[in-house]
Short mmCIF file of C-alpha atoms and ligand atoms in Angstrom, two decimals:
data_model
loop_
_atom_site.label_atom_id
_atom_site.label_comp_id
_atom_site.label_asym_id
_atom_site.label_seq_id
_atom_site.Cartn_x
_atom_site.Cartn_y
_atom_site.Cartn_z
CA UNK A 22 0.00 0.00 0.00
CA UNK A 23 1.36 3.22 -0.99
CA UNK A 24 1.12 4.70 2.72
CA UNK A 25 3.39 1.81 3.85
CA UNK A 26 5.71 2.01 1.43
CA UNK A 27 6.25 6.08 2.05
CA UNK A 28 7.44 4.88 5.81
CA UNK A 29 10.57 5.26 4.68
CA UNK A 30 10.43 8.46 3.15
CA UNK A 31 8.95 10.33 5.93
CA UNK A 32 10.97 8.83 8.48
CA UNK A 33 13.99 10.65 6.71
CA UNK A 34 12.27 14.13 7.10
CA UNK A 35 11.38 16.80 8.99
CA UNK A 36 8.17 18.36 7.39
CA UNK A 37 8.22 21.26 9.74
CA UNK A 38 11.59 22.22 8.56
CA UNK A 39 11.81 21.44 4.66
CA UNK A 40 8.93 22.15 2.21
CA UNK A 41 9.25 18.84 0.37
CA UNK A 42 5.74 17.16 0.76
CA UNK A 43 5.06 14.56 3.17
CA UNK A 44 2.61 12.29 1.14
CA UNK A 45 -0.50 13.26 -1.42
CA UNK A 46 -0.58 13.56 -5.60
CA UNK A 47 -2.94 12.22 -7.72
CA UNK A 48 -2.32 9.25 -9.65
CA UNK A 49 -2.46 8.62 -13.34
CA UNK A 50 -2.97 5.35 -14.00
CA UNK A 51 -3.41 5.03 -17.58
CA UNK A 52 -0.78 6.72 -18.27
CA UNK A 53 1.72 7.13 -14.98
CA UNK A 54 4.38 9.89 -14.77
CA UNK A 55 7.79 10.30 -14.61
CA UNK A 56 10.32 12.93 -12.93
CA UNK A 57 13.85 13.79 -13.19
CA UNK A 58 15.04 15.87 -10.24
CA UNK A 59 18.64 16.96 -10.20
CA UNK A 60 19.77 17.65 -6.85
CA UNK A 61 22.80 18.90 -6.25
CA UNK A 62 23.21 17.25 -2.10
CA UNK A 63 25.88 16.40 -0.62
CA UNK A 64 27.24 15.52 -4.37
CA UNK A 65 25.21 15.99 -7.70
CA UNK A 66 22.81 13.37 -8.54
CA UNK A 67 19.87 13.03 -10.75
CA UNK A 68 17.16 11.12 -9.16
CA UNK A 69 14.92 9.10 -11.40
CA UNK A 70 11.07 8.52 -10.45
CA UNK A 71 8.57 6.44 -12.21
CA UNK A 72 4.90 6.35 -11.11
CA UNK A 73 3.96 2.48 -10.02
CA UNK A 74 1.36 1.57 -8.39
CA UNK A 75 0.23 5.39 -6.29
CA UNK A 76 3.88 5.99 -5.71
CA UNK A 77 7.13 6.81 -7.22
CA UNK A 78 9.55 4.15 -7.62
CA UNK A 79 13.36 6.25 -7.24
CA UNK A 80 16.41 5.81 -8.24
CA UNK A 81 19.25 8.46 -7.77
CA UNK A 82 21.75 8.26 -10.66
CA UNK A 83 24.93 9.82 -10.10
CA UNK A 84 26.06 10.86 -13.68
CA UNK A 85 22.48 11.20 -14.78
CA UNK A 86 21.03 9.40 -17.90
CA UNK A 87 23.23 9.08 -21.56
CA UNK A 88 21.32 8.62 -24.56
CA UNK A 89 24.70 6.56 -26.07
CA UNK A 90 23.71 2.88 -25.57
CA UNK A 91 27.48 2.03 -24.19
CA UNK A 92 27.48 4.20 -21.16
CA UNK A 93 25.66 2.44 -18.62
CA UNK A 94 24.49 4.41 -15.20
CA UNK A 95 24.38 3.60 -11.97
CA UNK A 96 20.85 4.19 -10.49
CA UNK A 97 20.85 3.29 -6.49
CA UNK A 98 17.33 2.21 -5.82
CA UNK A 99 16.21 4.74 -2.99
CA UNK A 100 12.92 4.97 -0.95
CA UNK A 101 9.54 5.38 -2.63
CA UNK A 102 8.44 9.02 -2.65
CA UNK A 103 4.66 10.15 -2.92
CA UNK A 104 3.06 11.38 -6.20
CA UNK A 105 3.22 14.86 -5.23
CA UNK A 106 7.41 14.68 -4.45
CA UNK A 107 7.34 15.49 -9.12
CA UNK A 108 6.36 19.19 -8.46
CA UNK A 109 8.89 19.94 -5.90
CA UNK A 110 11.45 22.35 -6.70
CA UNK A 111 13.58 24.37 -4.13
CA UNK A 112 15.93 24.16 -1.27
CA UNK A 113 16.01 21.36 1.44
CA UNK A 114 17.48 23.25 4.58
CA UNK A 115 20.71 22.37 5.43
CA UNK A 116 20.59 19.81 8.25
CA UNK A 117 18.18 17.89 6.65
CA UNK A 118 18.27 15.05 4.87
CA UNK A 119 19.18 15.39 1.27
CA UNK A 120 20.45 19.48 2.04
CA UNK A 121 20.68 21.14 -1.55
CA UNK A 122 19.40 22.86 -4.45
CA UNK A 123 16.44 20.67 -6.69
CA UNK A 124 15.14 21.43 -9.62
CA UNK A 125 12.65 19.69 -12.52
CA UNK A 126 15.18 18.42 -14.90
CA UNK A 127 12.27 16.13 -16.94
CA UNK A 128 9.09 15.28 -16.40
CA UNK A 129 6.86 13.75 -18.89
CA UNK A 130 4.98 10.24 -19.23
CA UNK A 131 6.73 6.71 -19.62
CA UNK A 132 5.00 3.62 -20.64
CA UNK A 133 6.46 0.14 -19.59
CA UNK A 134 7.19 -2.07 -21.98
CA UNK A 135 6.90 -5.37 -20.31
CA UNK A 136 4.58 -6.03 -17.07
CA UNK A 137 6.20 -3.37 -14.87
CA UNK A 138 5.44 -5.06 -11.44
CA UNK A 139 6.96 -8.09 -12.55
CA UNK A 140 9.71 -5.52 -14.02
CA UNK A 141 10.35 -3.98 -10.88
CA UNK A 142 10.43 -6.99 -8.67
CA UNK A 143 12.92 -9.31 -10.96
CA UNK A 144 15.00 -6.09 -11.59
CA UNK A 145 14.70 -5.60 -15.06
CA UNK A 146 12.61 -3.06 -16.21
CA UNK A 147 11.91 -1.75 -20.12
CA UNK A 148 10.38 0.94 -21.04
CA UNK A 149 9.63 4.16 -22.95
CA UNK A 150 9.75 7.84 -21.78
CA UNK A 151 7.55 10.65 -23.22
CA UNK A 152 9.62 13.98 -21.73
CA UNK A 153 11.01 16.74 -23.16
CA UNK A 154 14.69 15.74 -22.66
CA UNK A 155 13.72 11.83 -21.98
CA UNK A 156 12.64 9.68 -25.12
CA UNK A 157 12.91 6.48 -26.33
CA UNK A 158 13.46 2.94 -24.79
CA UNK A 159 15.35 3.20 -21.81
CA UNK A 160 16.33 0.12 -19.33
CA UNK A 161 16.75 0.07 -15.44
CA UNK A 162 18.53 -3.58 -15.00
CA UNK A 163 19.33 -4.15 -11.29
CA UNK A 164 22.77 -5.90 -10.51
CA UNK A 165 24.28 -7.82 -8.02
CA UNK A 166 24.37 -5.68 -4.31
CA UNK A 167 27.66 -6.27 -2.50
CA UNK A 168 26.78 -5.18 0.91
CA UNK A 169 23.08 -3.24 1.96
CA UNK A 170 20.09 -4.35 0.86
CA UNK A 171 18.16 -1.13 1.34
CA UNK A 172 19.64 0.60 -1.73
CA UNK A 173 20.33 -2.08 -4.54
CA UNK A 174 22.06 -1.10 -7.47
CA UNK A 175 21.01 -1.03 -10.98
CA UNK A 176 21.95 0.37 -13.99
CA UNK A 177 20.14 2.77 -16.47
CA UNK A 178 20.68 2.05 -19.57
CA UNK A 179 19.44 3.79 -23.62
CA UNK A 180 18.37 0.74 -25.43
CA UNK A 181 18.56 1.53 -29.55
CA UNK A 182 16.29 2.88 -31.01
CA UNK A 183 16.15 6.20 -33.37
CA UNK A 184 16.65 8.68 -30.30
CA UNK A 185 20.37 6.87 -29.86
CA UNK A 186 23.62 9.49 -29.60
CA UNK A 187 27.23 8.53 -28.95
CA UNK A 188 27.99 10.03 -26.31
CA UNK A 189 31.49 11.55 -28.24
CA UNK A 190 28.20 13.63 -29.89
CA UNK A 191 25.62 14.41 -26.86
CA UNK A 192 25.72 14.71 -23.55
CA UNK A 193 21.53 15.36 -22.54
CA UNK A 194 23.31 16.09 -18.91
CA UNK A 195 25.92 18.44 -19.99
CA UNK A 196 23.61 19.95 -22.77
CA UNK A 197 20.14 20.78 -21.60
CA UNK A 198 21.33 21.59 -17.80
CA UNK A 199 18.14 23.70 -16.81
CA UNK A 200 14.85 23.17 -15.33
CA UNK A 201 11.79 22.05 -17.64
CA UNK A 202 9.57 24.39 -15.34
CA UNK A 203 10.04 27.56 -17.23
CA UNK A 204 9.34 25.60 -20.50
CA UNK A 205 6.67 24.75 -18.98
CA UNK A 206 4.98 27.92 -18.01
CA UNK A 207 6.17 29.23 -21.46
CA UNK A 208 3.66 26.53 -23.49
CA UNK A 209 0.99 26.67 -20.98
CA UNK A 210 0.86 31.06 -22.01
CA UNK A 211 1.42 30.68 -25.74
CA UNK A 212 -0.91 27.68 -25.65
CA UNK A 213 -3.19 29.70 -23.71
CA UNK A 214 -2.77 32.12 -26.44
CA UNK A 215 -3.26 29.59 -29.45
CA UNK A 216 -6.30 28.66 -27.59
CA UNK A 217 -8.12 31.52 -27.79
CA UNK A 218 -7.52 31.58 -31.29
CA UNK A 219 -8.68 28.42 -32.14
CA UNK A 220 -9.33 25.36 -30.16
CA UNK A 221 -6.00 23.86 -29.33
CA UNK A 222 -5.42 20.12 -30.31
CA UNK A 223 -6.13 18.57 -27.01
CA UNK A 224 -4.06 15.86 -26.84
CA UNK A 225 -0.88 18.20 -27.99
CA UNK A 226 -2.15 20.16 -25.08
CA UNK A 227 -2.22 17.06 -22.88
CA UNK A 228 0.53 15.70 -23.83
CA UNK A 229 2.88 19.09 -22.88
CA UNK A 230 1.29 19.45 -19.69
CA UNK A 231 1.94 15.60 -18.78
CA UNK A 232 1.39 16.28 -14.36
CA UNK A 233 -1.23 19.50 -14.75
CA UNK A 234 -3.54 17.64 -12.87
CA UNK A 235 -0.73 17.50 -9.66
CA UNK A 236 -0.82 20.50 -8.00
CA UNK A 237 1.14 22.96 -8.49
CA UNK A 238 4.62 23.43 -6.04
CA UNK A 239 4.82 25.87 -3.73
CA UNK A 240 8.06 26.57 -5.39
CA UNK A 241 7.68 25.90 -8.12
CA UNK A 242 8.44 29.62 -9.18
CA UNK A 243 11.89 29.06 -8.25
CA UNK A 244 13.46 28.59 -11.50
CA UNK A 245 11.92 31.14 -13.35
CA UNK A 246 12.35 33.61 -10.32
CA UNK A 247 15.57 32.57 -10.86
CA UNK A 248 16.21 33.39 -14.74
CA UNK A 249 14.46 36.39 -14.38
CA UNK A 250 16.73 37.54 -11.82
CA UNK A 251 19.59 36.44 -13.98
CA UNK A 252 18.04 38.67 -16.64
CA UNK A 253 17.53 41.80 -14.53
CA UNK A 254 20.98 41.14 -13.43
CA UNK A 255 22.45 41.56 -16.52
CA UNK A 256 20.12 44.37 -17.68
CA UNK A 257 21.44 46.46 -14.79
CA UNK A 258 24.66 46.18 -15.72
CA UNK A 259 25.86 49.86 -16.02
CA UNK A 260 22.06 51.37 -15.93
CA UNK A 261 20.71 53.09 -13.25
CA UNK A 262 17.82 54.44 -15.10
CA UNK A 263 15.65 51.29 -15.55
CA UNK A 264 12.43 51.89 -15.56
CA UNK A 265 8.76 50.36 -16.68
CA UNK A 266 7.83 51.61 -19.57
CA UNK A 267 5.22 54.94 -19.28
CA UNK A 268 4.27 55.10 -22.74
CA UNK A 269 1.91 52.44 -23.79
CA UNK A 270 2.77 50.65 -27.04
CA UNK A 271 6.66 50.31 -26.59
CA UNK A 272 7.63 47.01 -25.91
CA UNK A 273 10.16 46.41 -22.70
CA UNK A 274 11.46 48.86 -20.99
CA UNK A 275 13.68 51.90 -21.00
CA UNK A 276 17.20 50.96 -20.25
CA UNK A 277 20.68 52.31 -21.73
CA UNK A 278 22.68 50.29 -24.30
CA UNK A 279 24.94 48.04 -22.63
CA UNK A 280 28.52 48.69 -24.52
CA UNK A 281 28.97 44.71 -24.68
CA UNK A 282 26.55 42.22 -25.05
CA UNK A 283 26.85 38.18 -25.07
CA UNK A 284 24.50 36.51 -27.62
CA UNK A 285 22.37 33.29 -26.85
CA UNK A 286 23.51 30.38 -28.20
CA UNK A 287 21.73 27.26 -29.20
CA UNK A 288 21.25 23.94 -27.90
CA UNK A 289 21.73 20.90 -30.16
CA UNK A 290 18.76 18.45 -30.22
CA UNK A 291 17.10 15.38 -31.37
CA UNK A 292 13.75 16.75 -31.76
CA UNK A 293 11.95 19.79 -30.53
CA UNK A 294 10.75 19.79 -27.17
CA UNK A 295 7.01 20.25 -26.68
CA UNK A 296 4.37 20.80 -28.64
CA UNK A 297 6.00 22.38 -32.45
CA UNK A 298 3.56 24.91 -32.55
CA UNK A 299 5.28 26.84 -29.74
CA UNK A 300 8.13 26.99 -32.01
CA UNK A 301 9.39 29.40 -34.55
CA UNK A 302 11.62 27.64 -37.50
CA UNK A 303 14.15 29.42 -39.42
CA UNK A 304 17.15 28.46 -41.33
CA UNK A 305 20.67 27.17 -39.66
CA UNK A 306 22.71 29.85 -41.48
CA UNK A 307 26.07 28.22 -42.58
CA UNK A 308 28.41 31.61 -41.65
CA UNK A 309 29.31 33.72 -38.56
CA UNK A 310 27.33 34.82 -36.54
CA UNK A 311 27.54 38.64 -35.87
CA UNK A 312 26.12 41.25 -33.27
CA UNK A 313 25.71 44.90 -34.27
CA UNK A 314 26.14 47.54 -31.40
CA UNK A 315 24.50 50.60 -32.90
CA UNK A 316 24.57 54.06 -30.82
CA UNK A 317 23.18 56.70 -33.20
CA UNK A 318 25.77 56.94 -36.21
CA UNK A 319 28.00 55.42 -34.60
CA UNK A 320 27.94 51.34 -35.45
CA UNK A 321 30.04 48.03 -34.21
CA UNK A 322 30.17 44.59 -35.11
CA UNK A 323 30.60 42.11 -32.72
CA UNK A 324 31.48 38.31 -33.24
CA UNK A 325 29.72 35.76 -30.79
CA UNK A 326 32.93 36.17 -28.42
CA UNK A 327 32.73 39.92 -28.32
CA UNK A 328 35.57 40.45 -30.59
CA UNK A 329 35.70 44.10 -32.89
CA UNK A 330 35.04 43.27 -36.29
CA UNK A 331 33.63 46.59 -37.56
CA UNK A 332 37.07 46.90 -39.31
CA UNK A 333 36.46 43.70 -41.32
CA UNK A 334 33.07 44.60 -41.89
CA UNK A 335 33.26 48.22 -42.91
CA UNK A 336 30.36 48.10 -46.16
CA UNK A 337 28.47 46.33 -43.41
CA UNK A 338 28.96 49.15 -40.37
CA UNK A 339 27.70 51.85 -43.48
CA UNK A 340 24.50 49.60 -44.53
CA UNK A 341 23.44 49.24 -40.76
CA UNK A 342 24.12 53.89 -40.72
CA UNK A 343 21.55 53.92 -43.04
CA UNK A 344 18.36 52.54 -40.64
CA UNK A 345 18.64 55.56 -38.84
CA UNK A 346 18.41 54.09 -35.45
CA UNK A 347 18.68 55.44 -32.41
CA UNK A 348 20.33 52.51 -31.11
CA UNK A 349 20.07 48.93 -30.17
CA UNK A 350 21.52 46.12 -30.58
CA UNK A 351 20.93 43.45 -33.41
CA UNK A 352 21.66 39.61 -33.44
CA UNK A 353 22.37 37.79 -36.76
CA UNK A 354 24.53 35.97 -38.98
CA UNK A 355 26.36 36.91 -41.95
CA UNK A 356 26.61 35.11 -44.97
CA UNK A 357 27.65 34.98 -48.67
CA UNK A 358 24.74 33.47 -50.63
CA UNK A 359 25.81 30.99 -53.67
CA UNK A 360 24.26 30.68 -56.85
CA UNK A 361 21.78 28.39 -55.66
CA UNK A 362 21.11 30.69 -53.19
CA UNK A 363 22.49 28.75 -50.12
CA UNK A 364 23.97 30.36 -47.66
CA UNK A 365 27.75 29.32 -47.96
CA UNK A 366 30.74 29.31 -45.51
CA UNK A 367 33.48 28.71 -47.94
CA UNK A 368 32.32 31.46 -50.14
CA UNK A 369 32.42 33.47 -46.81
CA UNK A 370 35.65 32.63 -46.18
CA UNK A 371 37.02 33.47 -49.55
CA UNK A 372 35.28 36.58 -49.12
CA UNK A 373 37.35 37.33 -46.01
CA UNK A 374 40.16 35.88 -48.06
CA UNK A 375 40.12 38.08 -50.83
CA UNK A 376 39.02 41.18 -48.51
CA UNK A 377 36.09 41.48 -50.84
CA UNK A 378 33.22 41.39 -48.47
CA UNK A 379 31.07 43.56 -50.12
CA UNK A 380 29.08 40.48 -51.50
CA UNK A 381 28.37 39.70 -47.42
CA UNK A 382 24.93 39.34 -46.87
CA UNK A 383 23.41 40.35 -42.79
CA UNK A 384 20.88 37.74 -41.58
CA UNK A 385 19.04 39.41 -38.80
CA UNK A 386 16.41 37.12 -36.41
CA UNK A 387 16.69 38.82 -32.84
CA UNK A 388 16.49 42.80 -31.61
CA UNK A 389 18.17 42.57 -27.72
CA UNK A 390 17.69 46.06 -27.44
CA UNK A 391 16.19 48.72 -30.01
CA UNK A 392 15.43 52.40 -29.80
CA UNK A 393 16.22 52.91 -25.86
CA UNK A 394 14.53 49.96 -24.80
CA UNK A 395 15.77 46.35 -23.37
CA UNK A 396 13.59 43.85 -25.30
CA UNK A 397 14.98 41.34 -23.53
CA UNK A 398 12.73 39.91 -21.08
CA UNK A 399 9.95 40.37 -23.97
CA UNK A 400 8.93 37.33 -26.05
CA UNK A 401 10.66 36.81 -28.94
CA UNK A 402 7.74 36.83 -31.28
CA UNK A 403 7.45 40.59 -30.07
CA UNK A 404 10.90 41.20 -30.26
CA UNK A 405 10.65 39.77 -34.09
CA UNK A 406 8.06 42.03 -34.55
CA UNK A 407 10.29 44.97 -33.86
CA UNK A 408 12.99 44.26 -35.92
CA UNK A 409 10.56 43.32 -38.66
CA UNK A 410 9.50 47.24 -38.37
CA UNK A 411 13.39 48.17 -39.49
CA UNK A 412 12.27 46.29 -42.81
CA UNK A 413 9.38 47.85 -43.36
CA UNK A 414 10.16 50.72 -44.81
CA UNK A 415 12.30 48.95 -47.28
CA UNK A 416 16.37 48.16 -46.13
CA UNK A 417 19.38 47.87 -48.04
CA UNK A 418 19.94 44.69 -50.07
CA UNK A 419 22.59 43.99 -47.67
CA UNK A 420 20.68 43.18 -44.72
CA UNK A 421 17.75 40.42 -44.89
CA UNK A 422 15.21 39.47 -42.27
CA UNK A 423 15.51 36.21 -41.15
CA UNK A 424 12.28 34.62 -42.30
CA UNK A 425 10.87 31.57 -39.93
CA UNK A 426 8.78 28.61 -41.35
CA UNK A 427 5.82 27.06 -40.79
CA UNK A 428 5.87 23.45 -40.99
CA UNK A 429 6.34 20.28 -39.31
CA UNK A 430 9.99 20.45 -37.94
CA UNK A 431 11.04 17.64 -39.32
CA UNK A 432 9.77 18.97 -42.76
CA UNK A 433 11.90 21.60 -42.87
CA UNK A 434 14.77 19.82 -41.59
CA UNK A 435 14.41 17.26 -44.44
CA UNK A 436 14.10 19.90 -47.07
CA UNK A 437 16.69 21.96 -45.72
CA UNK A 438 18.97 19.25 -45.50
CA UNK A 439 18.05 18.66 -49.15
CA UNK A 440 18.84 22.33 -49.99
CA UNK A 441 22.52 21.85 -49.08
CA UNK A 442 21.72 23.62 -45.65
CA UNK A 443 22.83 22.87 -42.81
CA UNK A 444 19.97 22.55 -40.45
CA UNK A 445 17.27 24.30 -38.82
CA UNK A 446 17.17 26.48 -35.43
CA UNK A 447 14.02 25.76 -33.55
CA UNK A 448 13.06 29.16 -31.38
CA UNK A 449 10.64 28.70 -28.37
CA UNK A 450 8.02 31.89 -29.76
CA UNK A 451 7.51 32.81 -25.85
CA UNK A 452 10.82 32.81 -24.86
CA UNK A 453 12.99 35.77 -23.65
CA UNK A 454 16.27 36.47 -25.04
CA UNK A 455 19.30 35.45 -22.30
CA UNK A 456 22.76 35.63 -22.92
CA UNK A 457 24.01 32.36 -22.53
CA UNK A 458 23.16 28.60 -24.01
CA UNK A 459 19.70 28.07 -23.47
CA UNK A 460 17.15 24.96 -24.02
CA UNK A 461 14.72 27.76 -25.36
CA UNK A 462 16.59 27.73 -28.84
CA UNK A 463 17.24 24.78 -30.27
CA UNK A 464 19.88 23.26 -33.15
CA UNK A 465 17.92 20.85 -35.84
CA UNK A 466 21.21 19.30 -37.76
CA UNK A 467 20.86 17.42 -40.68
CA UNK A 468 22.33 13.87 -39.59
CA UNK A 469 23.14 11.05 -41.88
CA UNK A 470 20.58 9.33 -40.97
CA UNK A 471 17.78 10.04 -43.19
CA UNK A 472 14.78 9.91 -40.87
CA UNK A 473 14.32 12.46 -38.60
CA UNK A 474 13.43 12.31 -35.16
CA UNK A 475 10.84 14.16 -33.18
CA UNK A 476 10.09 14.45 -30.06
CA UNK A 477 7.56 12.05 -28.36
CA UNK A 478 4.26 13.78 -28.14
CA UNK A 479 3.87 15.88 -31.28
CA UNK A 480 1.52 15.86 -34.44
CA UNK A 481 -0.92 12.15 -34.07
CA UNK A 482 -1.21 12.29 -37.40
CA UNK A 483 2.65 10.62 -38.43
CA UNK A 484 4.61 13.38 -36.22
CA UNK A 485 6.02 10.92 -33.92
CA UNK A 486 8.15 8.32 -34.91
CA UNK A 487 8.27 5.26 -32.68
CA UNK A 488 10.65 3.65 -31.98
CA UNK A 489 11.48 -0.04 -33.56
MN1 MN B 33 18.30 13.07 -4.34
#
């Protein structure tokens, strides 16, 4: 019974000292949950929870799960913990047990692929997991215990299937570090906003919201509390004269240009995580990628690590004169377009080679900052928006809005691969712009394998691709 089995669990704790709940959560028994808390205790660990039977079976895994078949994980089998442990996110006090940071690393839906009781009990368990950074077969195999009997080993293992990555090529730990929570939030308001637009799919709707009907944490506002802070940390930087915008219309809010600026970088995936339609789709431009500071006439291009290439770039620095802004800063990528019309990095390079560059082409997708105002902690679609309005009016050849695509994902990652391009970036359309690798834009690559995967819970209709 599910209250014996949490003995354990609240034997180890103090409830009037750490917020983590004592017992409760619904559960979902036709189609049971999963969580991935990373806890950083004593030492980092990643503890692994599947719903069985009104509880959650746990397993902390030091290293945390590989998607490369070879690498197998230690998972020490730990006390049951109730339904309603998936929504916690926060501190346990020092002193207690377990003392440390947690956050949501996955959460999602897994479906057993063999009778799971039996599974659990014989130590061998197979199954699939529906997350946003868990898909696929996975494997918990439980090995031979050389001394306690309360925490048995096992070992979590990626069975092949199409969602398989040496690890040489991904690390899922190392490359989507964050919380889910904030991803979250961010597809229940643009879903909220697709809603009232037309009626949402509801089971893409279900299927991104896998524990909505848990209740939410207490703290669960942690994480985004958290980036938010980050973000307001970095918009300070050298501005004393933030302040909320007074006018109505302008998006974010009055803040002085920042004299360097870091851009975001991607995240290289599998598939997109979520629902698509939260995403934006444009082109994986095959060049550099270029910032331009611009402070009335005066204009500078930045590469990704900040260095000064205004010098390089001079036709460039002139072209971006000519929008007549009063400043901001611009994100994009240059390129030198071939005769096909594919972007091209050796044609780049021979342009830098020859010190021709005139034939340098400016890609621009995001507007930081524009006109006085940090756009930053806006969405991107509005930021988008904004830089659209430079275009309006008509701009120089020279500079090109980055156009996004609607499709299926892994449409236009099959015809872009086709195209001789290189992939395709997957933006989250809610997401605010942070200066630092984020799971909120994502990295589509063509791969040699011809079929492309995407994530678990997408389009019914021939979207998901299940594993063999
Ligand atoms: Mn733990």
């Amino acid at each position: 019974m599910p209250g014996d089995s949490l003995k354990t669990y609240r034997a180890k704790r103090n409830f009037e000292v750490t917020s983590e709940p004592a017992e409760g959560g619904e559960s979902n028994e036709d189609q049971p949950v999963f969580v991935i808390q990373k806890h950083w205790a004593s030492r980092l660990h990643y503890d692994l929870r599947l719903e069985l039977d009104g509880t959650m079976k746990s397993w902390a895994v030091p290293k945390g799960p590989s998607y490369d078949p070879h690498d197998k994980r230690m998972a020490v089998q730990v006390e049951d913990h109730p339904i309603a442990y998936n929504q916690f996110e926060g501190e346990i006090p020092k002193g207690e047990y377990g003392a440390g940071k947690v956050i949501i690393w996955d959460e999602g839906t897994w479906t057993p692929l063999e009778d799971p009781r039996k599974g659990y009990r014989d130590g061998m368990l197979k199954f699939e997991m529906h997350g946003r950074k868990m898909l696929g077969k996975w494997a918990l195999i439980r090995i031979k215990s050389r001394g306690s009997e309360k925490q048995p080993p096992w070992l979590l293992i990626k069975e092949k299937d199409a969602y398989t990555k040496p690890a040489s090529e991904f690390s899922v730990v190392d490359e989507l570090p964050d919380s889910v929570v904030p991803l979250r939030d961010a597809a229940k308001k643009s879903g909220a906003k697709a809603a009232a637009k037309k009626a949402a799919p509801k089971k893409a709707a279900k299927a991104t919201e896998p524990t909505k009907s848990a209740k939410p944490a207490p703290s669960a506002k942690t994480a985004k509390s958290k980036s938010e802070a980050a973000g307001a940390a970095e918009a300070s930087t050298g501005n004393t004269t933030r302040q909320r915008a007074s006018t109505a219309g302008l998006p974010g809010q009055a803040a002085e240009l920042p004299a360097a600026l870091k851009p975001q970088l991607a995240t290289l995936v599998e598939g997109v995580p979520g629902n698509p339609k939260d995403w934006l789709f444009e082109i994986k431009y095959d060049g550099y990628r270029l910032l331009a500071r611009i402070e009335g006439k005066e204009v500078k291009l930045f590469t990704r690590n900040g260095h000064d290439w205004t010098h390089k770039l001079t036709h460039l620095a002139k072209v971006l004169q000519k929008l007549k802004l009063k400043s901001g800063w611009l994100d994009g990528e240059i390129v030198v377009v071939d005769d096909k019309g594919v972007p091209n990095f050796q044609l780049l390079q021979n342009a830098f080679d020859s010190s021709r560059t005139g034939s340098i082409v400016f890609y621009l997708f995001d507007a930081p900052f524009l006109n006085g105002r940090d756009l930053r902690q806006e969405p991107l679609e509005t930021r988008r928006e904004s830089l659209r309005g430079l275009f309006e009016a008509g701009a120089p050849d020279e500079l090109r809005f980055s156009e996004t695509f609607d499709a299926r994902p892994q449409d236009l990652v099959a015809s872009a691969c086709r195209m001789g391009l290189e992939g395709v970036i997957g933006k989250l359309k809610s997401s605010p712009y942070v200066t630092r690798r984020a799971d909120s834009w994502v990295k589509l690559k063509c791969s040699q394998r011809q079929e492309f995967v995407i994530g678990g819970y997408t389009d019914p209709k021939g979207g998901r691709v299940h594993a063999v």
